[in-house]
Amino acid sequence: MALLYVTDLAYPARGRRYGDEDVHLTSRLREHFDLALCHPGDAAALLAHGFDAAVVRNSGPVIHHREQWDAFRAAARATGTRVYNPLTGRGDMAGKQYLLDLTAAGLPVIPTIDDPADLHLLPPSAEYAVKPKEGADSIGLLYTPAPSPRPGTHLIQPRVDFAYEVSFYFVDDAFQYALHAPDPARRWELTPYDPTPADLAFARTFIGWNTLDHGIQRVDACRTREGGLLLVELEDLNPYLSLDRVPAPTRTAFTTALVDSLRAFLRA
């Protein structure tokens, strides 16, 4: 089976080493698949060469290559090439609307609105986080006591005083490992985290909501001072995996799960 692996090895991600992670993953995937790497800007054109599937990994925020991403999606449909993760994701893959939908559904997410007129629906806060709906990687993030963006263009959330952030990593619906950032000011200085059954039940709520049969997903949450978890982000497009922060047996187990998932995906 031939895979087109989409990545931007040189993307300057703050606190993350995209290139190193994808060099590691592709070195392992080559043991099981025919593999070609490409930049997201070249992916649409290369799909015509008859790959069995395209694997989208650390390709950088779509905001930086929106036209190329749209062209890639169109080319995948036109050629019938399967994409992993599948393009049916309801989380970050589809934009940030899901944060509004999950808020409306009463699920444990940082409360989110997109119209300053609805500010009364949020818990009172001295400051609010305002970020573009089409943003990523904290691009355009602003903290203000009086949010006033044009309705429908930005997300508005109360600024949560949280103890730490924690991320749960899944392949398909199978939990793989968790990492947390003990210092809220150092998001990517991660250490292994041993989740409780309640933590995993929280994370699985959003994996189930997303309904992806195959793929890699990362559930990002914050631990409030009261002890609960609130969803920060459901990353289902190209989640960075921080594999350099987990023990070697965990990396091996993750890669094995990924290979098994890809094989099942290609057979489906």
mmCIF file of C-alpha atoms in Angstrom:
data_model
loop_
_atom_site.group_PDB
_atom_site.id
_atom_site.type_symbol
_atom_site.label_atom_id
_atom_site.label_comp_id
_atom_site.label_asym_id
_atom_site.label_seq_id
_atom_site.Cartn_x
_atom_site.Cartn_y
_atom_site.Cartn_z
ATOM 1 C CA MET A 1 0.000 0.000 0.000
ATOM 2 C CA ALA A 2 1.316 3.453 -0.937
ATOM 3 C CA LEU A 3 0.838 6.420 1.402
ATOM 4 C CA LEU A 4 1.341 10.124 0.744
ATOM 5 C CA TYR A 5 2.461 11.600 4.072
ATOM 6 C CA VAL A 6 1.683 15.320 4.276
ATOM 7 C CA THR A 7 3.921 17.321 6.610
ATOM 8 C CA ASP A 8 5.781 20.611 6.865
ATOM 9 C CA LEU A 9 9.091 19.487 8.327
ATOM 10 C CA ALA A 10 10.354 23.066 8.597
ATOM 11 C CA TYR A 11 7.316 24.684 10.228
ATOM 12 C CA PRO A 12 8.585 26.761 13.183
ATOM 13 C CA ALA A 13 6.195 25.478 15.846
ATOM 14 C CA ARG A 14 6.756 27.111 19.210
ATOM 15 C CA GLY A 15 7.869 24.517 21.732
ATOM 16 C CA ARG A 16 7.405 21.613 19.308
ATOM 17 C CA ARG A 17 9.668 19.835 16.837
ATOM 18 C CA TYR A 18 7.399 18.932 13.942
ATOM 19 C CA GLY A 19 10.229 17.660 11.758
ATOM 20 C CA ASP A 20 11.722 15.352 14.373
ATOM 21 C CA GLU A 21 8.363 13.787 15.167
ATOM 22 C CA ASP A 22 7.514 13.093 11.543
ATOM 23 C CA VAL A 23 10.988 11.768 10.752
ATOM 24 C CA HIS A 24 10.504 9.283 13.594
ATOM 25 C CA LEU A 25 6.981 8.283 12.518
ATOM 26 C CA THR A 26 7.798 7.908 8.837
ATOM 27 C CA SER A 27 10.893 5.830 9.622
ATOM 28 C CA ARG A 28 8.591 3.349 11.359
ATOM 29 C CA LEU A 29 5.751 3.505 8.819
ATOM 30 C CA ARG A 30 8.199 2.741 5.988
ATOM 31 C CA GLU A 31 8.602 -0.715 7.511
ATOM 32 C CA HIS A 32 4.968 -1.431 6.628
ATOM 33 C CA PHE A 33 3.973 0.840 3.703
ATOM 34 C CA ASP A 34 5.414 2.425 0.595
ATOM 35 C CA LEU A 35 5.762 6.038 1.669
ATOM 36 C CA ALA A 36 6.311 9.461 0.109
ATOM 37 C CA LEU A 37 6.570 12.737 2.032
ATOM 38 C CA CYS A 38 5.309 16.047 0.729
ATOM 39 C CA HIS A 39 4.653 19.620 1.843
ATOM 40 C CA PRO A 40 0.953 20.580 2.214
ATOM 41 C CA GLY A 41 1.375 22.974 -0.710
ATOM 42 C CA ASP A 42 2.224 20.057 -3.018
ATOM 43 C CA ALA A 43 -0.321 17.525 -1.748
ATOM 44 C CA ALA A 44 -3.157 18.264 -4.184
ATOM 45 C CA ALA A 45 -1.009 17.801 -7.277
ATOM 46 C CA LEU A 46 0.612 14.609 -5.991
ATOM 47 C CA LEU A 47 -2.693 12.854 -5.312
ATOM 48 C CA ALA A 48 -2.980 12.228 -9.053
ATOM 49 C CA HIS A 49 -0.093 9.733 -8.788
ATOM 50 C CA GLY A 50 -2.291 6.967 -7.424
ATOM 51 C CA PHE A 51 -1.638 6.771 -3.708
ATOM 52 C CA ASP A 52 -3.898 4.484 -1.718
ATOM 53 C CA ALA A 53 -4.303 7.123 0.983
ATOM 54 C CA ALA A 54 -2.949 10.461 2.165
ATOM 55 C CA VAL A 55 -1.904 10.788 5.807
ATOM 56 C CA VAL A 56 -2.111 14.354 7.101
ATOM 57 C CA ARG A 57 0.263 14.883 9.986
ATOM 58 C CA ASN A 58 2.239 17.912 11.209
ATOM 59 C CA SER A 59 1.287 20.117 8.291
ATOM 60 C CA GLY A 60 0.924 23.380 10.236
ATOM 61 C CA PRO A 61 -2.206 25.477 10.820
ATOM 62 C CA VAL A 62 -4.541 25.516 7.816
ATOM 63 C CA ILE A 63 -4.813 29.287 8.234
ATOM 64 C CA HIS A 64 -1.353 29.519 6.639
ATOM 65 C CA HIS A 65 -2.311 27.528 3.533
ATOM 66 C CA ARG A 66 -6.089 27.733 3.224
ATOM 67 C CA GLU A 67 -6.185 27.688 -0.600
ATOM 68 C CA GLN A 68 -3.851 24.682 -0.767
ATOM 69 C CA TRP A 69 -5.888 22.837 1.881
ATOM 70 C CA ASP A 70 -9.130 23.457 -0.002
ATOM 71 C CA ALA A 71 -7.455 22.278 -3.221
ATOM 72 C CA PHE A 72 -6.217 19.143 -1.450
ATOM 73 C CA ARG A 73 -9.694 18.303 -0.181
ATOM 74 C CA ALA A 74 -11.150 18.833 -3.657
ATOM 75 C CA ALA A 75 -8.431 16.685 -5.250
ATOM 76 C CA ALA A 76 -9.021 13.897 -2.721
ATOM 77 C CA ARG A 77 -12.707 13.867 -3.636
ATOM 78 C CA ALA A 78 -11.963 13.996 -7.362
ATOM 79 C CA THR A 79 -9.414 11.165 -7.297
ATOM 80 C CA GLY A 80 -11.222 9.093 -4.696
ATOM 81 C CA THR A 81 -8.104 9.089 -2.521
ATOM 82 C CA ARG A 82 -8.809 8.302 1.106
ATOM 83 C CA VAL A 83 -7.510 10.734 3.709
ATOM 84 C CA TYR A 84 -6.343 9.865 7.232
ATOM 85 C CA ASN A 85 -7.700 11.391 9.366
ATOM 86 C CA PRO A 86 -10.949 11.170 7.373
ATOM 87 C CA LEU A 87 -12.251 14.588 6.339
ATOM 88 C CA THR A 88 -15.486 14.091 8.288
ATOM 89 C CA GLY A 89 -14.063 15.236 11.634
ATOM 90 C CA ARG A 90 -16.317 17.528 13.663
ATOM 91 C CA GLY A 91 -13.546 19.067 15.798
ATOM 92 C CA ASP A 92 -10.809 21.452 14.695
ATOM 93 C CA MET A 93 -10.901 19.933 11.208
ATOM 94 C CA ALA A 94 -14.204 21.714 10.637
ATOM 95 C CA GLY A 95 -13.215 24.972 12.347
ATOM 96 C CA LYS A 96 -14.131 26.204 15.827
ATOM 97 C CA GLN A 97 -17.919 26.032 15.593
ATOM 98 C CA TYR A 98 -17.857 22.861 17.657
ATOM 99 C CA LEU A 99 -16.937 24.864 20.776
ATOM 100 C CA LEU A 100 -20.185 26.773 20.400
ATOM 101 C CA ASP A 101 -22.135 23.578 19.709
ATOM 102 C CA LEU A 102 -20.675 21.793 22.726
ATOM 103 C CA THR A 103 -21.426 24.799 24.926
ATOM 104 C CA ALA A 104 -25.036 24.810 23.748
ATOM 105 C CA ALA A 105 -25.252 21.067 24.424
ATOM 106 C CA GLY A 106 -24.124 21.571 28.019
ATOM 107 C CA LEU A 107 -20.981 19.451 27.695
ATOM 108 C CA PRO A 108 -17.892 20.191 29.853
ATOM 109 C CA VAL A 109 -16.171 22.750 27.627
ATOM 110 C CA ILE A 110 -14.877 26.233 28.333
ATOM 111 C CA PRO A 111 -18.101 28.240 27.762
ATOM 112 C CA THR A 112 -17.969 29.852 24.328
ATOM 113 C CA ILE A 113 -20.005 32.442 22.423
ATOM 114 C CA ASP A 114 -19.366 34.342 19.190
ATOM 115 C CA ASP A 115 -21.463 37.471 19.749
ATOM 116 C CA PRO A 116 -20.683 40.133 22.392
ATOM 117 C CA ALA A 117 -24.439 40.570 22.863
ATOM 118 C CA ASP A 118 -24.475 37.092 24.437
ATOM 119 C CA LEU A 119 -21.873 37.945 27.060
ATOM 120 C CA HIS A 120 -24.478 37.472 29.773
ATOM 121 C CA LEU A 121 -24.572 33.760 28.891
ATOM 122 C CA LEU A 122 -20.971 33.326 30.089
ATOM 123 C CA PRO A 123 -19.824 33.085 33.695
ATOM 124 C CA PRO A 124 -18.695 36.513 34.976
ATOM 125 C CA SER A 125 -15.015 37.095 34.326
ATOM 126 C CA ALA A 126 -12.544 39.936 34.854
ATOM 127 C CA GLU A 127 -11.127 39.190 31.394
ATOM 128 C CA TYR A 128 -12.248 37.302 28.317
ATOM 129 C CA ALA A 129 -10.237 35.430 25.715
ATOM 130 C CA VAL A 130 -11.089 36.548 22.180
ATOM 131 C CA LYS A 131 -9.691 34.627 19.211
ATOM 132 C CA PRO A 132 -10.558 34.402 15.507
ATOM 133 C CA LYS A 133 -12.865 31.564 14.526
ATOM 134 C CA GLU A 134 -10.472 30.678 11.742
ATOM 135 C CA GLY A 135 -7.403 30.977 13.960
ATOM 136 C CA ALA A 136 -5.017 28.351 15.299
ATOM 137 C CA ASP A 137 -1.935 28.110 17.489
ATOM 138 C CA SER A 138 -3.031 31.175 19.544
ATOM 139 C CA ILE A 139 -2.837 33.337 16.406
ATOM 140 C CA GLY A 140 -4.794 36.534 17.033
ATOM 141 C CA LEU A 141 -5.549 35.691 20.677
ATOM 142 C CA LEU A 142 -6.493 38.739 22.776
ATOM 143 C CA TYR A 143 -7.423 39.116 26.453
ATOM 144 C CA THR A 144 -9.771 41.974 27.237
ATOM 145 C CA PRO A 145 -12.300 42.936 29.928
ATOM 146 C CA ALA A 146 -14.720 44.190 27.267
ATOM 147 C CA PRO A 147 -14.833 41.999 24.146
ATOM 148 C CA SER A 148 -16.310 43.747 21.125
ATOM 149 C CA PRO A 149 -15.543 41.807 17.924
ATOM 150 C CA ARG A 150 -17.987 41.762 15.039
ATOM 151 C CA PRO A 151 -20.608 39.053 15.726
ATOM 152 C CA GLY A 152 -19.797 35.669 14.253
ATOM 153 C CA THR A 153 -16.112 36.350 13.563
ATOM 154 C CA HIS A 154 -14.479 35.516 16.902
ATOM 155 C CA LEU A 155 -14.837 33.125 19.797
ATOM 156 C CA ILE A 156 -15.328 34.703 23.222
ATOM 157 C CA GLN A 157 -14.571 32.741 26.382
ATOM 158 C CA PRO A 158 -14.083 33.643 30.034
ATOM 159 C CA ARG A 159 -10.423 33.603 31.004
ATOM 160 C CA VAL A 160 -10.253 30.475 33.134
ATOM 161 C CA ASP A 161 -7.910 30.345 36.130
ATOM 162 C CA PHE A 162 -6.802 26.746 35.709
ATOM 163 C CA ALA A 163 -4.266 24.626 37.541
ATOM 164 C CA TYR A 164 -2.763 22.930 34.492
ATOM 165 C CA GLU A 165 -3.508 21.624 31.011
ATOM 166 C CA VAL A 166 -3.685 17.948 30.135
ATOM 167 C CA SER A 167 -3.916 16.190 26.781
ATOM 168 C CA PHE A 168 -5.281 12.735 26.010
ATOM 169 C CA TYR A 169 -4.079 10.970 22.865
ATOM 170 C CA PHE A 170 -6.168 8.417 20.972
ATOM 171 C CA VAL A 171 -5.791 6.234 17.886
ATOM 172 C CA ASP A 172 -9.290 5.480 16.613
ATOM 173 C CA ASP A 173 -11.227 5.155 19.890
ATOM 174 C CA ALA A 174 -8.346 3.553 21.805
ATOM 175 C CA PHE A 175 -6.601 5.646 24.465
ATOM 176 C CA GLN A 176 -2.806 5.655 24.088
ATOM 177 C CA TYR A 177 -1.298 8.018 26.682
ATOM 178 C CA ALA A 178 -1.755 11.362 28.428
ATOM 179 C CA LEU A 179 0.594 14.280 29.009
ATOM 180 C CA HIS A 180 0.210 17.397 31.105
ATOM 181 C CA ALA A 181 1.828 20.806 31.441
ATOM 182 C CA PRO A 182 2.271 21.409 35.189
ATOM 183 C CA ASP A 183 3.036 25.101 34.587
ATOM 184 C CA PRO A 184 0.159 26.898 32.795
ATOM 185 C CA ALA A 185 2.644 29.398 31.359
ATOM 186 C CA ARG A 186 4.656 26.646 29.640
ATOM 187 C CA ARG A 187 2.135 24.848 27.451
ATOM 188 C CA TRP A 188 4.583 22.543 25.670
ATOM 189 C CA GLU A 189 6.775 21.557 28.621
ATOM 190 C CA LEU A 190 4.934 18.284 29.052
ATOM 191 C CA THR A 191 5.359 15.335 31.377
ATOM 192 C CA PRO A 192 3.582 11.945 31.455
ATOM 193 C CA TYR A 193 0.233 11.952 33.227
ATOM 194 C CA ASP A 194 -1.592 9.007 34.774
ATOM 195 C CA PRO A 195 -5.295 9.649 34.098
ATOM 196 C CA THR A 196 -8.026 8.595 36.487
ATOM 197 C CA PRO A 197 -11.081 6.663 35.268
ATOM 198 C CA ALA A 198 -13.027 9.943 35.507
ATOM 199 C CA ASP A 199 -10.404 11.688 33.349
ATOM 200 C CA LEU A 200 -10.696 9.020 30.661
ATOM 201 C CA ALA A 201 -14.477 9.122 30.773
ATOM 202 C CA PHE A 202 -14.240 12.893 30.187
ATOM 203 C CA ALA A 203 -11.931 12.442 27.188
ATOM 204 C CA ARG A 204 -14.013 9.633 25.717
ATOM 205 C CA THR A 205 -17.079 11.890 25.783
ATOM 206 C CA PHE A 206 -15.526 13.940 22.996
ATOM 207 C CA ILE A 207 -14.020 11.019 21.101
ATOM 208 C CA GLY A 208 -17.509 9.517 20.981
ATOM 209 C CA TRP A 209 -19.069 12.838 19.977
ATOM 210 C CA ASN A 210 -16.685 13.152 17.038
ATOM 211 C CA THR A 211 -17.685 9.758 15.542
ATOM 212 C CA LEU A 212 -14.446 9.224 13.564
ATOM 213 C CA ASP A 213 -14.035 5.522 12.800
ATOM 214 C CA HIS A 214 -10.289 5.909 12.221
ATOM 215 C CA GLY A 215 -7.680 8.515 12.988
ATOM 216 C CA ILE A 216 -5.473 10.223 15.563
ATOM 217 C CA GLN A 217 -7.176 12.582 17.984
ATOM 218 C CA ARG A 218 -5.954 14.732 20.867
ATOM 219 C CA VAL A 219 -8.344 15.940 23.549
ATOM 220 C CA ASP A 220 -6.935 19.058 25.250
ATOM 221 C CA ALA A 221 -8.404 20.051 28.589
ATOM 222 C CA CYS A 222 -7.707 22.300 31.546
ATOM 223 C CA ARG A 223 -8.007 21.359 35.201
ATOM 224 C CA THR A 224 -9.982 24.025 37.010
ATOM 225 C CA ARG A 225 -9.163 25.173 40.523
ATOM 226 C CA GLU A 226 -12.319 23.351 41.613
ATOM 227 C CA GLY A 227 -10.869 20.077 40.311
ATOM 228 C CA GLY A 228 -12.961 19.478 37.192
ATOM 229 C CA LEU A 229 -11.890 19.254 33.555
ATOM 230 C CA LEU A 230 -13.044 21.537 30.751
ATOM 231 C CA LEU A 231 -12.391 20.930 27.062
ATOM 232 C CA VAL A 232 -10.012 23.419 25.475
ATOM 233 C CA GLU A 233 -9.698 21.845 22.037
ATOM 234 C CA LEU A 234 -10.578 18.692 20.121
ATOM 235 C CA GLU A 235 -7.733 18.345 17.637
ATOM 236 C CA ASP A 236 -8.674 15.908 14.885
ATOM 237 C CA LEU A 237 -6.828 17.307 11.870
ATOM 238 C CA ASN A 238 -3.093 17.163 12.549
ATOM 239 C CA PRO A 239 -2.518 16.897 16.297
ATOM 240 C CA TYR A 240 1.076 17.153 17.419
ATOM 241 C CA LEU A 241 1.789 14.048 19.492
ATOM 242 C CA SER A 242 4.752 15.091 21.686
ATOM 243 C CA LEU A 243 6.198 11.605 21.229
ATOM 244 C CA ASP A 244 9.559 12.861 22.470
ATOM 245 C CA ARG A 245 7.917 13.320 25.890
ATOM 246 C CA VAL A 246 6.820 9.718 26.407
ATOM 247 C CA PRO A 247 8.882 6.629 27.301
ATOM 248 C CA ALA A 248 10.184 4.448 24.470
ATOM 249 C CA PRO A 249 7.697 1.595 25.136
ATOM 250 C CA THR A 250 4.825 4.087 24.844
ATOM 251 C CA ARG A 251 6.177 5.395 21.523
ATOM 252 C CA THR A 252 6.447 1.836 20.250
ATOM 253 C CA ALA A 253 2.919 0.999 21.370
ATOM 254 C CA PHE A 254 1.578 4.158 19.728
ATOM 255 C CA THR A 255 3.289 3.377 16.415
ATOM 256 C CA THR A 256 1.942 -0.175 16.478
ATOM 257 C CA ALA A 257 -1.571 1.158 17.086
ATOM 258 C CA LEU A 258 -1.138 3.625 14.212
ATOM 259 C CA VAL A 259 0.012 0.911 11.801
ATOM 260 C CA ASP A 260 -2.924 -1.305 12.795
ATOM 261 C CA SER A 261 -5.335 1.605 12.390
ATOM 262 C CA LEU A 262 -3.996 2.479 8.935
ATOM 263 C CA ARG A 263 -4.262 -1.123 7.788
ATOM 264 C CA ALA A 264 -7.860 -1.328 9.000
ATOM 265 C CA PHE A 265 -8.601 2.024 7.386
ATOM 266 C CA LEU A 266 -7.245 0.858 4.034
ATOM 267 C CA ARG A 267 -9.252 -2.372 4.212
ATOM 268 C CA ALA A 268 -12.530 -0.682 5.148
#
